[in-house]
XYZ file of C-alpha atoms in Angstrom:
431
model
C 109.492 91.820 75.499
C 109.165 93.892 78.662
C 112.426 94.514 80.577
C 112.938 93.242 84.103
C 111.542 95.436 86.877
C 112.406 95.205 90.567
C 109.906 95.672 93.340
C 112.204 96.520 96.251
C 110.750 96.033 99.719
C 111.876 97.179 103.180
C 112.914 94.848 105.979
C 113.369 96.226 109.466
C 112.895 92.886 111.218
C 112.936 89.144 110.534
C 109.151 89.106 110.290
C 109.163 91.959 107.780
C 111.876 90.194 105.784
C 109.756 87.036 105.568
C 106.690 89.106 104.706
C 108.510 90.875 101.856
C 109.826 87.672 100.341
C 106.505 85.833 100.623
C 104.735 88.792 98.989
C 106.946 88.586 95.916
C 109.702 91.169 96.441
C 112.460 91.041 93.831
C 114.862 92.667 96.269
C 114.978 93.632 99.923
C 116.901 96.428 101.602
C 117.877 96.337 105.257
C 120.154 98.085 107.735
C 122.754 96.758 110.140
C 123.794 98.651 113.244
C 124.303 102.394 113.273
C 125.234 103.194 109.659
C 121.745 103.335 108.205
C 118.872 105.806 108.138
C 116.774 103.738 110.551
C 119.495 103.296 113.160
C 117.071 104.261 115.952
C 114.611 101.502 115.061
C 114.100 98.975 117.829
C 113.793 96.064 115.390
C 117.036 96.481 113.482
C 119.441 93.837 112.262
C 122.920 93.350 113.696
C 126.082 92.327 111.899
C 125.659 88.702 112.959
C 122.433 88.642 110.901
C 124.130 89.500 107.588
C 124.614 85.977 106.274
C 121.169 84.853 107.401
C 119.439 87.768 105.672
C 121.378 87.204 102.452
C 120.706 83.472 102.578
C 116.949 84.037 103.034
C 116.807 86.478 100.128
C 118.828 84.326 97.752
C 116.801 81.225 98.621
C 113.739 83.097 97.336
C 115.496 84.412 94.239
C 115.653 87.963 95.629
C 118.571 90.360 95.950
C 119.795 91.617 99.333
C 120.828 95.265 99.620
C 122.557 96.693 102.685
C 121.829 100.347 103.477
C 124.941 102.312 104.422
C 123.351 105.647 103.728
C 124.251 107.911 106.657
C 126.917 110.613 106.531
C 130.268 109.295 107.782
C 132.862 110.868 110.065
C 136.611 110.243 110.021
C 136.656 108.152 113.179
C 134.062 105.773 111.669
C 135.701 105.059 108.320
C 137.564 101.924 109.365
C 134.420 100.469 110.969
C 132.495 101.241 107.784
C 135.182 99.559 105.681
C 135.096 96.455 107.836
C 131.303 96.294 107.450
C 131.705 96.573 103.663
C 134.224 93.729 103.684
C 131.899 91.651 105.845
C 128.987 92.395 103.487
C 131.092 91.274 100.521
C 131.980 88.016 102.275
C 128.318 87.458 103.178
C 127.222 87.799 99.545
C 125.340 91.099 99.822
C 124.285 92.090 96.303
C 124.878 95.831 96.756
C 125.212 98.600 99.317
C 122.965 101.647 99.128
C 125.010 104.756 99.936
C 125.281 108.503 99.418
C 128.502 109.368 101.256
C 131.377 109.290 98.776
C 133.619 107.543 101.331
C 131.279 104.541 101.299
C 130.694 104.655 97.548
C 134.412 104.820 96.718
C 135.480 102.131 99.183
C 132.727 99.649 98.338
C 133.535 100.068 94.646
C 137.264 99.573 95.304
C 136.713 96.131 96.858
C 134.229 94.956 94.225
C 131.083 95.424 96.302
C 128.329 96.750 93.982
C 126.931 100.181 94.816
C 123.497 101.771 94.464
C 123.442 105.543 94.921
C 120.911 106.536 97.584
C 118.209 109.181 97.288
C 120.211 111.281 99.762
C 122.687 111.963 96.934
C 119.880 113.961 95.247
C 120.545 112.790 91.671
C 118.578 115.277 89.556
C 120.375 115.450 86.200
C 122.385 113.613 83.575
C 125.700 115.081 84.716
C 125.223 113.515 88.151
C 124.349 110.207 86.493
C 127.542 110.312 84.413
C 129.617 111.021 87.535
C 128.133 108.285 89.703
C 128.186 105.759 86.833
C 131.881 105.176 87.502
C 130.848 103.686 90.862
C 127.225 102.543 90.685
C 124.939 100.358 88.577
C 121.712 101.750 90.085
C 120.811 105.301 91.107
C 117.804 106.460 93.092
C 116.520 109.603 91.431
C 115.551 112.585 93.559
C 111.950 112.517 94.756
C 111.408 116.044 93.443
C 111.776 115.122 89.758
C 108.846 115.120 87.360
C 108.048 112.407 84.846
C 109.404 114.322 81.800
C 112.681 114.896 83.653
C 112.898 111.209 84.563
C 112.174 110.220 80.972
C 114.894 112.571 79.695
C 117.505 111.072 82.057
C 116.624 107.510 81.033
C 116.716 108.424 77.336
C 120.139 110.019 77.798
C 121.453 106.884 79.498
C 120.261 104.782 76.575
C 121.418 107.190 73.855
C 124.875 107.710 75.333
C 125.225 104.128 76.517
C 126.048 105.158 80.109
C 127.150 101.990 81.841
C 127.982 101.135 85.413
C 130.852 99.024 86.765
C 129.027 95.795 85.832
C 129.048 96.795 82.161
C 125.280 97.116 81.791
C 123.320 100.322 81.307
C 122.829 102.249 84.533
C 119.383 101.544 85.956
C 117.112 104.160 87.509
C 115.166 103.700 90.729
C 112.392 105.827 92.217
C 110.697 106.110 95.556
C 107.267 104.603 94.835
C 105.385 104.335 98.122
C 105.605 105.383 101.747
C 106.466 108.208 104.107
C 107.771 111.463 102.644
C 110.177 113.847 104.351
C 109.429 117.561 104.148
C 113.095 118.206 103.274
C 114.711 117.827 99.852
C 115.662 114.163 99.391
C 115.407 113.584 103.113
C 118.189 116.018 104.124
C 116.536 117.538 107.181
C 118.084 119.238 110.212
C 114.989 119.789 112.370
C 115.680 116.806 114.626
C 119.308 117.859 114.996
C 118.268 121.392 115.941
C 115.624 120.267 118.440
C 117.274 117.213 120.020
C 120.867 117.150 118.762
C 119.847 113.906 117.041
C 120.484 113.956 113.305
C 118.152 112.525 110.671
C 121.182 112.211 108.423
C 122.673 109.841 110.962
C 119.582 107.644 111.180
C 118.347 109.223 114.422
C 115.391 111.368 113.369
C 112.785 112.210 116.019
C 110.281 113.190 113.309
C 109.755 116.681 114.680
C 107.985 117.616 111.444
C 105.115 115.226 112.226
C 103.896 117.353 115.115
C 101.332 120.153 115.240
C 102.652 123.718 115.109
C 101.240 127.191 115.468
C 102.783 130.331 114.010
C 103.166 133.359 116.263
C 104.912 136.737 116.256
C 107.859 136.517 118.663
C 107.601 140.225 119.546
C 103.867 140.664 120.043
C 102.647 137.123 120.598
C 100.111 137.513 117.779
C 99.222 134.122 116.307
C 98.394 133.404 112.700
C 95.334 131.219 112.233
C 96.119 128.365 109.849
C 93.848 125.632 108.564
C 96.301 122.811 109.209
C 98.533 122.709 112.269
C 100.561 119.914 110.661
C 102.216 122.267 108.186
C 105.399 120.190 107.829
C 103.936 116.683 107.828
C 103.321 115.432 104.282
C 101.062 112.574 103.347
C 102.613 109.315 102.172
C 103.434 109.087 98.504
C 101.380 106.501 96.586
C 102.214 105.917 92.929
C 99.983 102.900 92.338
C 97.794 104.881 89.904
C 100.830 105.925 87.841
C 103.017 102.822 88.042
C 102.495 102.313 84.319
C 103.718 105.852 83.595
C 106.826 105.392 85.744
C 107.667 102.109 84.044
C 106.930 103.516 80.600
C 109.373 106.333 81.426
C 112.086 103.721 81.888
C 112.237 103.203 85.649
C 113.725 99.816 86.578
C 113.326 99.722 90.377
C 110.297 100.699 92.473
C 111.282 101.274 96.076
C 108.787 100.827 98.917
C 109.561 102.823 102.065
C 108.870 101.380 105.508
C 111.655 99.743 107.509
C 109.934 101.084 110.616
C 106.519 99.642 109.777
C 104.857 96.321 110.521
C 105.154 93.042 108.666
C 101.510 93.378 107.602
C 102.296 96.734 105.995
C 105.302 95.241 104.185
C 103.297 92.233 103.003
C 100.332 94.254 101.742
C 102.274 97.004 99.971
C 104.781 94.619 98.385
C 102.024 92.334 97.092
C 100.074 95.258 95.617
C 103.038 96.698 93.721
C 104.048 93.199 92.640
C 100.607 92.740 91.079
C 100.748 96.171 89.445
C 104.142 95.521 87.844
C 103.011 92.104 86.627
C 99.866 93.651 85.153
C 101.970 96.284 83.334
C 104.251 93.568 82.004
C 101.250 91.660 80.626
C 99.703 94.810 79.163
C 96.599 94.685 81.389
C 97.306 97.567 83.793
C 94.070 99.533 84.197
C 92.608 102.431 86.136
C 89.997 100.139 87.690
C 92.671 97.758 88.966
C 94.716 100.664 90.323
C 91.763 101.911 92.378
C 91.252 98.436 93.832
C 94.952 98.202 94.676
C 94.803 101.612 96.326
C 91.924 100.499 98.533
C 94.047 97.571 99.704
C 96.927 99.932 100.443
C 94.611 102.027 102.591
C 94.066 99.053 104.921
C 97.553 99.371 106.392
C 99.435 102.194 108.093
C 99.404 105.448 106.135
C 99.128 109.175 106.743
C 96.846 109.655 103.783
C 98.042 109.459 100.172
C 99.516 111.950 97.766
C 98.822 110.156 94.486
C 101.761 110.419 92.147
C 103.813 112.751 94.322
C 106.101 115.234 92.643
C 106.304 113.008 89.553
C 103.060 114.413 88.129
C 104.144 118.021 88.637
C 101.103 118.884 90.728
C 101.117 121.654 93.350
C 102.030 120.655 96.887
C 98.678 120.093 98.583
C 99.587 116.966 100.453
C 99.775 117.852 104.137
C 98.659 115.005 106.344
C 96.437 116.990 108.711
C 97.548 114.815 111.619
C 100.306 112.642 112.999
C 98.362 109.380 113.226
C 97.533 106.580 110.841
C 94.585 106.784 108.471
C 94.521 103.074 107.818
C 91.079 101.658 107.133
C 91.828 98.745 109.464
C 93.271 98.313 112.909
C 95.038 95.303 114.378
C 93.989 94.038 117.799
C 96.083 91.397 119.511
C 93.886 88.346 119.978
C 95.874 85.151 120.347
C 99.055 83.242 119.730
C 99.748 80.032 117.858
C 100.400 77.088 120.162
C 100.582 74.311 117.580
C 100.446 73.663 113.828
C 99.062 70.474 112.267
C 100.802 70.163 108.902
C 98.632 67.388 107.414
C 95.401 69.291 107.971
C 96.859 72.839 107.565
C 95.306 73.728 110.902
C 96.604 76.078 113.573
C 95.825 75.753 117.259
C 95.317 79.160 118.856
C 95.288 80.237 122.477
C 92.859 83.172 122.701
C 94.810 85.126 125.291
C 93.584 88.670 124.543
C 90.114 88.412 122.979
C 87.549 86.009 121.603
C 87.163 85.091 117.920
C 84.201 84.293 115.680
C 83.609 82.749 112.272
C 83.762 85.273 109.449
C 86.367 87.459 111.143
C 89.695 88.218 109.476
C 92.886 87.448 111.348
C 96.553 88.234 110.718
C 99.153 85.707 111.824
C 102.611 87.268 112.111
C 106.003 85.878 113.031
C 109.720 85.875 112.151
C 109.409 83.006 109.649
C 105.707 83.290 108.849
C 105.887 86.939 107.861
C 102.280 88.137 107.680
C 99.475 85.724 106.843
C 95.974 87.092 106.332
C 93.003 84.732 106.398
C 89.284 84.674 107.141
C 88.004 82.266 109.778
C 85.753 79.803 107.964
C 85.325 77.480 110.932
C 86.303 77.337 114.594
C 86.783 73.959 116.235
C 86.952 73.554 119.990
C 87.104 70.727 122.493
C 83.864 70.690 124.493
C 83.398 67.998 127.165
C 85.924 65.747 125.458
C 84.442 66.230 121.978
C 85.794 68.358 119.125
C 82.926 70.518 117.954
C 82.432 73.234 115.378
C 81.485 76.491 117.104
C 80.475 79.895 115.774
C 82.543 81.779 118.330
C 84.887 81.237 121.246
C 85.627 83.497 124.224
C 88.909 84.842 125.527
C 90.816 82.121 127.358
C 89.714 79.371 124.969
C 91.850 77.153 122.777
C 90.551 76.731 119.230
C 91.655 75.350 115.895
C 91.343 77.170 112.560
C 92.302 76.223 109.014
C 95.169 78.290 107.538
C 96.385 78.481 103.927
C 100.039 77.756 104.737
C 102.403 76.839 107.543
C 102.507 78.950 110.691
C 104.750 78.579 113.734
C 104.378 78.205 117.457
C 104.302 81.566 119.267
C 103.325 83.480 116.121
C 101.167 86.459 117.090
C 97.535 86.496 115.984
C 95.720 89.778 115.393
C 92.086 90.495 114.707
C 91.695 92.835 111.718
C 88.816 95.250 112.278
C 87.510 98.216 110.284
C 88.444 101.587 111.714
C 85.999 104.478 111.766
C 87.773 107.510 110.378
C 86.352 110.987 110.399
C 87.806 114.455 110.102
C 88.086 114.993 113.817
C 89.237 111.622 115.092
C 92.016 109.706 113.366
C 93.546 107.918 116.320
C 96.416 105.521 115.771
C 96.055 101.801 116.350
C 99.402 101.166 117.950
C 101.395 100.401 114.813
C 104.748 102.047 114.432
C 105.234 104.887 111.983
C 108.091 105.609 109.642
């Protein structure tokens, strides 16, 4: 029988949280306030949200993990401890941390700990050390599959257990934005803006274009790619079976700064891949189809397999913008939902709609719902008629596969034309 595998999804907002849970996430990680690596994000949770987030996750059978993964200073320790105590009272399943002050304190009060990627766990000795505190460890992104396999085999052979009494489980970074630095420990933002990435305040200086010049003579080196520090996103969908065969228990999806549509799509794809592996039907053909779906949403291009395959670093993005195959255009908002008919009433406030188009309906409780318009119905001279299209300013009704809510945002999903010279962004946030 196949062991249990977690697909762990990001949640940077209520809508993303709903999207992750509806897409089949086994666990969700989120940040509260300033002690997490996305502290600058506009759509972040606050401490008052703790119980609600945990309640939503548990209602769906998912675990809720609180990220406390920044470096801590002495004058913040008591605030951190109070947040840990509050997380324990709220029923948080674990905190994700790398600073030993957080790890030690959370463990001391009985709050489960997962060791973050920032701890750079690369070897069995590190696993043995952290096992006194943590049940799950995120392995360094720079490891290769044979190294991962060796660590997992050592855990099993030596019976290395965590505080819960079970064998320590290994987690890897499976999909999303990569940092040019080792395990995310970068100081470029601190040097440029006095705003530290290790305190959740990265300005992503590495994502910009650079040129190399001689400071004395002004002579410039001609380089093929100005984005010499901006890596593509990692995408392991083609090698999910190899990661799971190596003994990985948790696949982490990056993206607390990305949209609910991104979270929904990526979570659903990796959910399907894990389920296919569990049933013994994972295939190369399926992986290519999954990858095409992943390319619909925000990405900087893919580095298939990442460091895990031991391939040379040839994964520079070539730009700072998204290479998603689709773009989202705001079209409408939901004004009413008819539960008996599964029909949504839409006010077309930004653009018209037509039959055959694909729309995304997004909201705090709805998450991200993708559907194709099979029929548009509109009141014309007191009669409800089926129409092929409706202009901006109209009110129309469309069938939807599940409940949506008033004031949910409606986007039109359109193909984007990508070429080597023009890869403009579509307004979605990056990570």
